[in-house]
Tab-separated table of C-alpha atoms in Angstrom:
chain	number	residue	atom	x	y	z
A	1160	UNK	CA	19.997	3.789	-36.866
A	1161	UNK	CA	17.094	2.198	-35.124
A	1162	UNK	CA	19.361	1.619	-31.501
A	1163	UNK	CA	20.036	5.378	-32.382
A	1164	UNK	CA	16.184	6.593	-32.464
A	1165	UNK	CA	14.968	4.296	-29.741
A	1166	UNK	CA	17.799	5.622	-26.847
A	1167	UNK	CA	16.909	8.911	-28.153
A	1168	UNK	CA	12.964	8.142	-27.286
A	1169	UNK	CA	14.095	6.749	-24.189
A	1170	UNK	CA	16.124	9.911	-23.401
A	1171	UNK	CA	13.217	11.797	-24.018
A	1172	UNK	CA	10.601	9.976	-21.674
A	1173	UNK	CA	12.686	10.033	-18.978
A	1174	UNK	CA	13.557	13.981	-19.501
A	1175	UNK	CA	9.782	14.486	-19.858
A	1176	UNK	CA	8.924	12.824	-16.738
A	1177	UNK	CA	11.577	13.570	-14.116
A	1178	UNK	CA	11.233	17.681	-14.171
A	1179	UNK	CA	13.555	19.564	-12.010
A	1180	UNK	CA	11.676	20.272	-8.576
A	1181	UNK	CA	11.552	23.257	-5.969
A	1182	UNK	CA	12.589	21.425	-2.839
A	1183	UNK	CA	11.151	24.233	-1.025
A	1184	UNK	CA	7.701	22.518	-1.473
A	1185	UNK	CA	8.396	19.020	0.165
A	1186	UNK	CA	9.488	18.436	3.249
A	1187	UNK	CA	12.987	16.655	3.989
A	1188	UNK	CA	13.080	14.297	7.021
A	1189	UNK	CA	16.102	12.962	9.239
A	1190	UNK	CA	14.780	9.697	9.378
A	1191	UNK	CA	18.462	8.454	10.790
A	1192	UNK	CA	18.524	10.940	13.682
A	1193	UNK	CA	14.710	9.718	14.276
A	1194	UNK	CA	16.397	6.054	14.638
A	1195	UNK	CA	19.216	7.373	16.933
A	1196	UNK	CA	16.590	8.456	18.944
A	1197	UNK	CA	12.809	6.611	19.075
A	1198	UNK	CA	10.228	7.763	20.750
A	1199	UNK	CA	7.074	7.533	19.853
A	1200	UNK	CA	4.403	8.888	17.237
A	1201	UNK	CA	1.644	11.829	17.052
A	1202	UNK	CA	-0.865	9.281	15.628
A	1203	UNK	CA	-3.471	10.106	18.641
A	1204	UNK	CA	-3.090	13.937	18.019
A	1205	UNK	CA	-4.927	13.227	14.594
A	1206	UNK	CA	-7.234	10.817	15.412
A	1207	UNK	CA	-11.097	12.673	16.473
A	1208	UNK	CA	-12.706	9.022	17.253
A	1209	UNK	CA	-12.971	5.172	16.835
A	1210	UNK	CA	-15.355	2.748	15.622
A	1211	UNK	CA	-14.646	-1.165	15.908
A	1212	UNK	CA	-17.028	-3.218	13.380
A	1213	UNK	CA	-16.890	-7.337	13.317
A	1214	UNK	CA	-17.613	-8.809	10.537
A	1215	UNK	CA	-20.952	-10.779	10.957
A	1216	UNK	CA	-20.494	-14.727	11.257
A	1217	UNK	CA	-24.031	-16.067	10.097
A	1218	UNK	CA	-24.952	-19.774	9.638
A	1219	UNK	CA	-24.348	-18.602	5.727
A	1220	UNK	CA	-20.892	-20.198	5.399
A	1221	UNK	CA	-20.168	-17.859	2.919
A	1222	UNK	CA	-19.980	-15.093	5.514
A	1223	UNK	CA	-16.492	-16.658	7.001
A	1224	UNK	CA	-14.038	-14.962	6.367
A	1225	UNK	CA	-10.285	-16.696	6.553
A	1226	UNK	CA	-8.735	-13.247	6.416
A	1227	UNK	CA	-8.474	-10.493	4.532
A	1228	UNK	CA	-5.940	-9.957	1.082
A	1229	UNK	CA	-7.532	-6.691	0.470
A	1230	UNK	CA	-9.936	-4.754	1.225
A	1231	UNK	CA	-12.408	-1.525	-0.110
A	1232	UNK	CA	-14.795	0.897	1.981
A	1233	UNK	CA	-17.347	3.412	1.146
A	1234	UNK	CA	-19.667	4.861	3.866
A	1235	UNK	CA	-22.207	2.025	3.297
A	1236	UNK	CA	-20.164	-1.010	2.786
A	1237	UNK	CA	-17.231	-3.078	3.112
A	1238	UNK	CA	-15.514	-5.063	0.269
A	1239	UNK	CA	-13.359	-8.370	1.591
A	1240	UNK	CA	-11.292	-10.129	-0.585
A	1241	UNK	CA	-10.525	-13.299	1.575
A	1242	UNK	CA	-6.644	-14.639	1.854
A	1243	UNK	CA	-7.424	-17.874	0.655
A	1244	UNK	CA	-11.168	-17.732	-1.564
A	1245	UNK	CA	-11.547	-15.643	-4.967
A	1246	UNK	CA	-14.285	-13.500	-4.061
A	1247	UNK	CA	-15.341	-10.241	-3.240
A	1248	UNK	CA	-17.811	-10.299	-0.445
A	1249	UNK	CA	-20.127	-7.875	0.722
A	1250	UNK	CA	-20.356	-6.500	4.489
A	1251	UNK	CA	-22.541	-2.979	5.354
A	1252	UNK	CA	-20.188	-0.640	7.965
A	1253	UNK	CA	-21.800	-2.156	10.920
A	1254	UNK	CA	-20.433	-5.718	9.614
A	1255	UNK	CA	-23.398	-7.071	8.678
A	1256	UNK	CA	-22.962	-10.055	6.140
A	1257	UNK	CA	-24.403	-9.395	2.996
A	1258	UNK	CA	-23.255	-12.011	0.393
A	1259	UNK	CA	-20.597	-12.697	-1.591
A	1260	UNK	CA	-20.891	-10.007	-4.473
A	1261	UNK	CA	-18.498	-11.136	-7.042
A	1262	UNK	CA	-17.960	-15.014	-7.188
A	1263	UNK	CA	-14.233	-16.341	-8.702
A	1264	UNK	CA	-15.200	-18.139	-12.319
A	1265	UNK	CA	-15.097	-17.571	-15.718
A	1266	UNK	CA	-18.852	-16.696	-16.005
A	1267	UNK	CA	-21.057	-13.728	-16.297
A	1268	UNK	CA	-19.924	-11.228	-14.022
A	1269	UNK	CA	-17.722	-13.150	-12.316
A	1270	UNK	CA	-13.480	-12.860	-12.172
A	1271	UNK	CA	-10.690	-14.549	-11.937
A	1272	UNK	CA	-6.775	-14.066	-11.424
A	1273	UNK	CA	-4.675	-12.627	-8.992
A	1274	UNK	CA	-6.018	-9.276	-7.899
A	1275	UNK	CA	-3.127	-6.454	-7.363
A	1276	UNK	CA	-5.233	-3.943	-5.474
A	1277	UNK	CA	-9.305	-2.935	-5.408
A	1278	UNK	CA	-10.807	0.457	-5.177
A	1279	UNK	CA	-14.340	1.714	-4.370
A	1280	UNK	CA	-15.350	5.038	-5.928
A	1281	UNK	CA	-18.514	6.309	-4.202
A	1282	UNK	CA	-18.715	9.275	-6.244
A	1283	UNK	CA	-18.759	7.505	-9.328
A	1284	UNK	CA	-20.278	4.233	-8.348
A	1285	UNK	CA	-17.766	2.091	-9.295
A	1286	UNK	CA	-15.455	-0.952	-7.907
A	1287	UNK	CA	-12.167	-1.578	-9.595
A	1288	UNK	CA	-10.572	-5.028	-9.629
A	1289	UNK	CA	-7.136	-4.618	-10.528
A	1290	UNK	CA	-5.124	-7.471	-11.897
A	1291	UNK	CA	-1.855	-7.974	-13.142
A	1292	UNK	CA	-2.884	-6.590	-16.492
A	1293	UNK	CA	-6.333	-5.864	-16.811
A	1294	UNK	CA	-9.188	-4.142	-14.972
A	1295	UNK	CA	-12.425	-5.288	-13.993
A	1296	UNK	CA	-14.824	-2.528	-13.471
A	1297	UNK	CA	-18.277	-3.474	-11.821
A	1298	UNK	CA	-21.089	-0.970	-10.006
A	1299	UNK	CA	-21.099	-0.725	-5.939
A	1300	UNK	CA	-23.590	-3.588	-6.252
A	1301	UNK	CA	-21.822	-5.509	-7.999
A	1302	UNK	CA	-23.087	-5.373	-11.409
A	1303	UNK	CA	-20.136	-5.568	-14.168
A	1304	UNK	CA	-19.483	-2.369	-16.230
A	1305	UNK	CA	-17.049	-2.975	-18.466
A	1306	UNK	CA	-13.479	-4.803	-18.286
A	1307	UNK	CA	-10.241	-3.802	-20.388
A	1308	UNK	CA	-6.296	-5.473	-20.316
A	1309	UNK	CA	-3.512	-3.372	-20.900
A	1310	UNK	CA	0.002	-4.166	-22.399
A	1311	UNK	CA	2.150	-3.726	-18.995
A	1312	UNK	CA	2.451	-6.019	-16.129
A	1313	UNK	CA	1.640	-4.336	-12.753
A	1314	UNK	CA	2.001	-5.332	-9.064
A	1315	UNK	CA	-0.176	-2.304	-8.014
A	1316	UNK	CA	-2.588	0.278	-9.399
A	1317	UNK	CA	-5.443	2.947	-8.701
A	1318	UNK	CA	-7.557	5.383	-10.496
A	1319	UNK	CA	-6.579	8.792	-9.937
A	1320	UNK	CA	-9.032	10.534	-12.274
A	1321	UNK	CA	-11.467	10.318	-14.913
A	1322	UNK	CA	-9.452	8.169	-17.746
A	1323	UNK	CA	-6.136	7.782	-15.612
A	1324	UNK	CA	-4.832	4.912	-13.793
A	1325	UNK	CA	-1.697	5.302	-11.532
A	1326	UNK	CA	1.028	2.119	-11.813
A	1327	UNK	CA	3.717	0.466	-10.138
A	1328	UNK	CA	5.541	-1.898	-12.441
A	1329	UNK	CA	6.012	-5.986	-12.040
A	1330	UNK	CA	9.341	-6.582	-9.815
A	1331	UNK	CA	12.332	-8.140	-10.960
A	1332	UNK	CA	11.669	-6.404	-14.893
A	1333	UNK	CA	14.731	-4.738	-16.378
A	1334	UNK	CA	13.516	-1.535	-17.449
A	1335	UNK	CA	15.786	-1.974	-20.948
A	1336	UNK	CA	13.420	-4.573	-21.204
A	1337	UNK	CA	10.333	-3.008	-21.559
A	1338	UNK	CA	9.607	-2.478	-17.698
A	1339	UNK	CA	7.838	1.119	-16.604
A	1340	UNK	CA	8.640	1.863	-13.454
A	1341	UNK	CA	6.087	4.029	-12.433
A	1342	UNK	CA	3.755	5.815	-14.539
A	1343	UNK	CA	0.235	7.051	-15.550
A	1344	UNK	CA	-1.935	6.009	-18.201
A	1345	UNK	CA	-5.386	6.394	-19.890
A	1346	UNK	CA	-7.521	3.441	-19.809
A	1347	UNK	CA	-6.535	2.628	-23.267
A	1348	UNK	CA	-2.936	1.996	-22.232
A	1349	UNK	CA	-1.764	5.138	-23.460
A	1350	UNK	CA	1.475	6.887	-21.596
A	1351	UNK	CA	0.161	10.053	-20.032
A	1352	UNK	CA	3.723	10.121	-17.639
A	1353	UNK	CA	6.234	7.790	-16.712
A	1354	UNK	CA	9.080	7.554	-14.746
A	1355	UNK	CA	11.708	5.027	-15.128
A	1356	UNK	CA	15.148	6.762	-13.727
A	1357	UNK	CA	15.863	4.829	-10.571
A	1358	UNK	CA	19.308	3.668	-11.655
A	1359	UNK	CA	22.269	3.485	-9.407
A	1360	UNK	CA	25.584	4.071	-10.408
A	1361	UNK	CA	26.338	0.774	-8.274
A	1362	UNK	CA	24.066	-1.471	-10.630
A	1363	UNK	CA	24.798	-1.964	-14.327
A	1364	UNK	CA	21.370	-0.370	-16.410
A	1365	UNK	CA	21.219	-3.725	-18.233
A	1366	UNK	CA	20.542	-4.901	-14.594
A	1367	UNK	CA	18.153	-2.400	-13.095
A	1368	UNK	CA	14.467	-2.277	-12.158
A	1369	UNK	CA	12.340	-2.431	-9.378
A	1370	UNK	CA	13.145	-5.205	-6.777
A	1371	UNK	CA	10.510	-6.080	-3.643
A	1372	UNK	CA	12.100	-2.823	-2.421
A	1373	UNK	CA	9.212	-1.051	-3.245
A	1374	UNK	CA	6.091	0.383	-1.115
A	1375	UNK	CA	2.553	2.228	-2.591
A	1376	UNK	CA	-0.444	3.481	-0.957
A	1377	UNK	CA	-3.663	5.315	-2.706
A	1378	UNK	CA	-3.916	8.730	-0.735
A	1379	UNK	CA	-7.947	9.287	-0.991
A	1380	UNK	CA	-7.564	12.820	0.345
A	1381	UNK	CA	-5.299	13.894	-3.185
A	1382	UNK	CA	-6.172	11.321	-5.279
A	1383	UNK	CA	-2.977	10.569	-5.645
A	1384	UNK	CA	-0.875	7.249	-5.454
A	1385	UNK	CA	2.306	7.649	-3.066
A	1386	UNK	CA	5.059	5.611	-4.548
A	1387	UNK	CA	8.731	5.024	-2.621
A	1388	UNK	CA	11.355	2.947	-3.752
A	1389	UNK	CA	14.522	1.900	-2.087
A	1390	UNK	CA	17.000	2.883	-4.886
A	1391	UNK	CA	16.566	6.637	-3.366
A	1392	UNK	CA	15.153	8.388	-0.567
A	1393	UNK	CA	12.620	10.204	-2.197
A	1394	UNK	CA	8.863	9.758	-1.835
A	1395	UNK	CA	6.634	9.972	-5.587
A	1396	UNK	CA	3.077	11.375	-5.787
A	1397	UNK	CA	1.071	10.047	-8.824
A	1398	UNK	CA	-1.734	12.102	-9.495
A	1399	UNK	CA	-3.898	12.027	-13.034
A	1400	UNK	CA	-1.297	14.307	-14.889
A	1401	UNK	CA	2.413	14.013	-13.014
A	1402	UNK	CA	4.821	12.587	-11.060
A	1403	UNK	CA	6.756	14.719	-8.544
A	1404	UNK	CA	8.503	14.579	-5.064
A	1405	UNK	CA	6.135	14.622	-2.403
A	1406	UNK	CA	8.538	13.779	0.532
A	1407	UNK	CA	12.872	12.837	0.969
A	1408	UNK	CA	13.579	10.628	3.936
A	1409	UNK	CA	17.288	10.651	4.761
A	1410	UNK	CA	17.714	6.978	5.248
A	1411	UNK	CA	21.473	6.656	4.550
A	1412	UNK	CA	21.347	3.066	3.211
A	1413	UNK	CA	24.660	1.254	2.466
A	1414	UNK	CA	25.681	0.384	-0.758
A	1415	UNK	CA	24.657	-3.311	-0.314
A	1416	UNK	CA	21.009	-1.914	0.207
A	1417	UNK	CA	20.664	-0.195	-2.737
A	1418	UNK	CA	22.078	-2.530	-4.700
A	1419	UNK	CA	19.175	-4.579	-3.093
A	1420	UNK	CA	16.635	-2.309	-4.387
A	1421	UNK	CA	17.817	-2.386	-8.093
A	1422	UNK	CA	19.782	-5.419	-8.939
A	1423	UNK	CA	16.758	-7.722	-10.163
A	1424	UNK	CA	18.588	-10.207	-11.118
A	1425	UNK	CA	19.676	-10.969	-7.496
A	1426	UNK	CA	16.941	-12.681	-6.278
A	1427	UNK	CA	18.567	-13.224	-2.673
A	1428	UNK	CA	16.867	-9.663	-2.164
A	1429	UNK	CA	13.486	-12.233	-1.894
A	1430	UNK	CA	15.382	-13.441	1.763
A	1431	UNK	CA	17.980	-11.038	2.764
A	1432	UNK	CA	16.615	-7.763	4.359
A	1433	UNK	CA	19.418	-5.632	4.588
A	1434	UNK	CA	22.392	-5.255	7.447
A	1435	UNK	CA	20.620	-4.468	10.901
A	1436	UNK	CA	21.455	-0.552	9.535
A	1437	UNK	CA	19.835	-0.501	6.517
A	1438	UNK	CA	16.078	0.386	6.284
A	1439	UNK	CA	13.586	-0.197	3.601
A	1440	UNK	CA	10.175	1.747	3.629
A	1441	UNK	CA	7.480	-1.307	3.064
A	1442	UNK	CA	4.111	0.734	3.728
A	1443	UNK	CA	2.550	4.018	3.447
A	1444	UNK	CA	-0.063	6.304	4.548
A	1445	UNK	CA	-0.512	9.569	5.332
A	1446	UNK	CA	-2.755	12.198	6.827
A	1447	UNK	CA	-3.913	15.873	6.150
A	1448	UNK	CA	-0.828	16.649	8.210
A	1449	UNK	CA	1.784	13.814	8.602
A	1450	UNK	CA	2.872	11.049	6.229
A	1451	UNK	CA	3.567	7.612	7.647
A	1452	UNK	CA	6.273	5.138	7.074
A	1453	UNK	CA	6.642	1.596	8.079
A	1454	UNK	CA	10.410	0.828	7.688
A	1455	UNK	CA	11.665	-2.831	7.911
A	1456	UNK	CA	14.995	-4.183	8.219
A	1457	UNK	CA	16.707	-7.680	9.169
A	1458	UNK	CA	15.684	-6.687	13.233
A	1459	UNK	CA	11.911	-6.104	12.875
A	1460	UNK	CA	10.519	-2.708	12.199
A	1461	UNK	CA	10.193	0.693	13.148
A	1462	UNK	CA	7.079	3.639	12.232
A	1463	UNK	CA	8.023	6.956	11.294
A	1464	UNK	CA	6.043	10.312	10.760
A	1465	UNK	CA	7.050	13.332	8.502
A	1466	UNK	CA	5.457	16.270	9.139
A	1467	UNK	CA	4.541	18.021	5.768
A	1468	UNK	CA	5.142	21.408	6.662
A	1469	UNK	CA	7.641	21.521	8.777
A	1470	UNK	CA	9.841	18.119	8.198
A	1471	UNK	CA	9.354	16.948	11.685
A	1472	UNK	CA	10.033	13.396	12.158
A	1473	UNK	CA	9.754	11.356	14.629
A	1474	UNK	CA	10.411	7.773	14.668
A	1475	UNK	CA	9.246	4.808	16.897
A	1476	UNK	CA	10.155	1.087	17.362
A	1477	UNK	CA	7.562	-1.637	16.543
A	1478	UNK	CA	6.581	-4.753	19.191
A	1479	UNK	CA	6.728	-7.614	16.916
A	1480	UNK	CA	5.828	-10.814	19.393
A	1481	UNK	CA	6.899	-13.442	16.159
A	1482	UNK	CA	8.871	-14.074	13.160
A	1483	UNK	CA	7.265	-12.033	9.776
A	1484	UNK	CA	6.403	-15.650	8.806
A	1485	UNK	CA	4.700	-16.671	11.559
A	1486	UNK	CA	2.716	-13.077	11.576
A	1487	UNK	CA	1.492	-13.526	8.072
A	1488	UNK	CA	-0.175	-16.656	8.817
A	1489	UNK	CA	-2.220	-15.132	11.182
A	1490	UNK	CA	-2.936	-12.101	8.616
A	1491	UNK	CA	-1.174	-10.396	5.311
A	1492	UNK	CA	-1.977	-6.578	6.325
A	1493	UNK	CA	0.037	-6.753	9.491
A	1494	UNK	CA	-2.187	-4.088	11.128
A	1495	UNK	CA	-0.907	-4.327	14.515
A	1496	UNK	CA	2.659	-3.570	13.541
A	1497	UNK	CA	2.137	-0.360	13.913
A	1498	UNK	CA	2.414	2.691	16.896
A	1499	UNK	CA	1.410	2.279	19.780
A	1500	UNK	CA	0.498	6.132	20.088
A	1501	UNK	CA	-2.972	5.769	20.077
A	1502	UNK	CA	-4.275	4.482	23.666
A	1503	UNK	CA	-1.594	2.017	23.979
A	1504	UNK	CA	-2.850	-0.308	21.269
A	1505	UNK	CA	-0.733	-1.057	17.889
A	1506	UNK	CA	-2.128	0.840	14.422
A	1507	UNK	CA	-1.133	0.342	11.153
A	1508	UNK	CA	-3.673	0.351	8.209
A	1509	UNK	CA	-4.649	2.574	5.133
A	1510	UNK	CA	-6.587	5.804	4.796
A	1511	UNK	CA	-10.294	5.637	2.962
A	1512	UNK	CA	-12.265	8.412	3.041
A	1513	UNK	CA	-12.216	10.486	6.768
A	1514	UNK	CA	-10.890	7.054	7.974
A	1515	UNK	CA	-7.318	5.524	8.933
A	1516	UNK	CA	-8.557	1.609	8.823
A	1517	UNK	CA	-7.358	-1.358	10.131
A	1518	UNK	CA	-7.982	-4.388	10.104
A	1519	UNK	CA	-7.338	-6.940	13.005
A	1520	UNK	CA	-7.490	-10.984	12.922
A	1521	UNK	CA	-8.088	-12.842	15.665
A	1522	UNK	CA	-4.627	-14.976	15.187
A	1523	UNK	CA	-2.801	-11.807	15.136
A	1524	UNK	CA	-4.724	-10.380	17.974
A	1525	UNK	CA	-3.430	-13.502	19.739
A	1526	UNK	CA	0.208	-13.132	19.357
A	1527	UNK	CA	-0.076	-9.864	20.935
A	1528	UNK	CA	-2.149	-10.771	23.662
A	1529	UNK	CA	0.570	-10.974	26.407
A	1530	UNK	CA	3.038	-8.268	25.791
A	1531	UNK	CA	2.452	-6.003	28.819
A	1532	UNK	CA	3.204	-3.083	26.807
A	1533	UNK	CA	0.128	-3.000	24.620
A	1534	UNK	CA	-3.418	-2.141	25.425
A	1535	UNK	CA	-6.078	-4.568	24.421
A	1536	UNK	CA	-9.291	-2.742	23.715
A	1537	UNK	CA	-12.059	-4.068	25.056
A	1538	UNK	CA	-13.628	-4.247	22.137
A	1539	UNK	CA	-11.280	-7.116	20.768
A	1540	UNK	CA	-11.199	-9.072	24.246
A	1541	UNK	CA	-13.808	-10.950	23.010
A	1542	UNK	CA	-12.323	-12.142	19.728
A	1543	UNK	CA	-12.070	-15.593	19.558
A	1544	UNK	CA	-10.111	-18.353	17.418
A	1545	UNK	CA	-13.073	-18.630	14.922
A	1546	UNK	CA	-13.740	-15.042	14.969
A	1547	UNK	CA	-14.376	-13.214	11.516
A	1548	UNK	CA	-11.814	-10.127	11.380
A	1549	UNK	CA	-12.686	-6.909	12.790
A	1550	UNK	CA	-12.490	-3.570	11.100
A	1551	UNK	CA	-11.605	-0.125	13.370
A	1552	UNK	CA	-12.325	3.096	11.938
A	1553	UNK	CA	-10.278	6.204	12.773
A	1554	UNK	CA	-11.628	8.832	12.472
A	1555	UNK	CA	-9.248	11.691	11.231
A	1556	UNK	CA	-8.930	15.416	12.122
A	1557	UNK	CA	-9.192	17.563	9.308
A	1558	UNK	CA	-10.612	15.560	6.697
């Protein structure tokens, strides 16, 4: 009787948050005639100007930076978490060095544990450590608010709205096991909406969840959390009260692939990519008029754009001088595999604000340094081994 009420519940949530949707509203993109035929992006036709800020190298050692894991900007500042140091430091938007604002440790306004993803909220004054499962909430200055854990494991998560935090789910969870999927929820762990209905009929349900096959971004402009897993072709917006289709890429993935994406107890998903014909989307962003894919398969990666009104796509093919490995050594946001639409030079980054940003090491920089068909600005000639990363600013039309 209590297997009885419990699949019933389950029934229930997933009926509640999967409504049927108008397809008229969302745009449906070709993404496989975009791959028969690559060109290249409309990046530059968005872009209104550019601002390239070094970070500041002082003879404070705390101002070196060995990368960046993630990052946060308001209009003032600049919020580095470093690759390999637990600490949030503190740069103003001409890269200034400030200090290190938040210091790793178990004392007094300090933190510890892996950190999912980081937020700045101008508006409200606020900086947003996200772990694994529990928030850290501290003041643009760095002073700590308040801090709260939560009963689900995440790999990725934003606040969308007074009292609502957008999720992704830990990989390799079943969802019969108590996994989410996606969802929304108050800051008190309570279910506002959830989605957990990305089963294949090619994967057992005692089987399925959400593998590495998975890709988020936090879309300032909506306030929304864009959400796109490889299990279907459809792109999820999060916002503080729903989950609907925001986008459907026609991908055309073979069975092996989305097996790939759901199977989490094959872990040779960790290594494998795919046959050189399946895609996987592994970033987001988008723009008041385009959203932006970065699709990966065993063969390197391509770009694509959607446009949201009319379903344009277009699709171009990514220079990619190394291995992946060999790449994230040099950096972990990859922000030069990316289109080369924009003056030559390869962007990739996230949107903050009116700003696409980027962020550009000086080992990645290197790698790229003599491929003849990308444009070094001048701006980054004079980035050397030692140098401290460098942020560019894109300004965006229409913001």
């Amino acid at each position: 009787m209590n297997k009885l009420s419990l699949s019933w519940v389950f029934f229930l949530l997933i009926a509640c948050s999967s409504p049927k949707s108008d397809t008229s509203t969302y745009p449906v993109a070709d993404v496989r005639a975009g791959i028969s035929n690559p060109g290249t992006l409309k990046l530059s036709d968005e872009i209104e100007e550019v601002m390239y800020v070094p970070l500041e190298v002082t003879s404070d050692d705390a101002s070196l930076i060995d990368g960046v894991a993630n990052y946060a900007v308001t209009s003032q500042y600049i919020y580095v978490l470093p690759v390999k140091e637990q600490r949030i430091v503190l740069f103003d938007r001409q890269g200034h060095f400030i200090k290190t604002l938040i210091p790793f440790g178990q004392g007094p306004g300090e933190f510890s544990g892996y950190v999912a993803s980081m937020q700045a909220d101008e508006k409200n004054n606020r900086l947003y450590l996200f772990s694994t499962d529990r928030v850290e909430v501290y003041t643009l200055d760095g002073e700590p608010v308040w801090h709260f854990a939560h009963d689900y494991q995440v790999v990725y998560q934003y606040s969308v709205g007074k009292d609502r935090l957008a999720a992704v789910s830990m990989p390799y969870v079943p969802f019969q096991e108590g996994s989410f999927g996606i969802g929304v929820f108050t800051e008190n762990g309570d279910t506002v909406v959830m989605k957990n209905d990305f089963y294949s009929p090619l994967v057992p349900h005692d089987k399925s969840g959400l593998t590495i096959r998975i890709a988020a971004a936090y879309s300032e402009q909506l306030k929304s959390v864009l959400f796109k897993t490889g299990s279907n072709d459809t792109l999820y917006r999060m916002s503080d009260n729903q989950i609907q289709p925001a986008c459907v890429l026609s991908l055309q993935n073979s069975d092996k692939e989305i097996i790939s994406s759901v199977d989490v107890t094959d872990f040779n998903s960790l290594r494998d990519f795919g046959d050189d014909k399946d895609y996987f989307v592994s970033d987001i962003f988008e723009t008041p008029a385009r959203y932006y894919f970065r699709l990966r398969n065993n063969q390197g990666h391509l770009v694509a754009s959607v446009d949201k009104k009319t379903g344009e796509t277009l699709v171009e093919k990514c220079e990619q001088p190394v291995s992946l490995v060999e790449l994230s050594a040099a950096t972990l946001l990859h922000g030069m595999l990316g289109t080369r639409s924009y003056q030559g030079f390869p962007v990739w980054g996230s949107t903050a604000g009116n700003d696409l940003v980027q962020v550009v090491t000086a080992g990645e920089l290197d790698f790229y340094k003599n491929l003849h068909s990308v444009s070094i600005p001048d701006q980054l000639k004079s980035m050397e081994e030692d140098s401290n990363p460098v942020f560019i600013f894109y300004k965006l039309k229409g913001v």
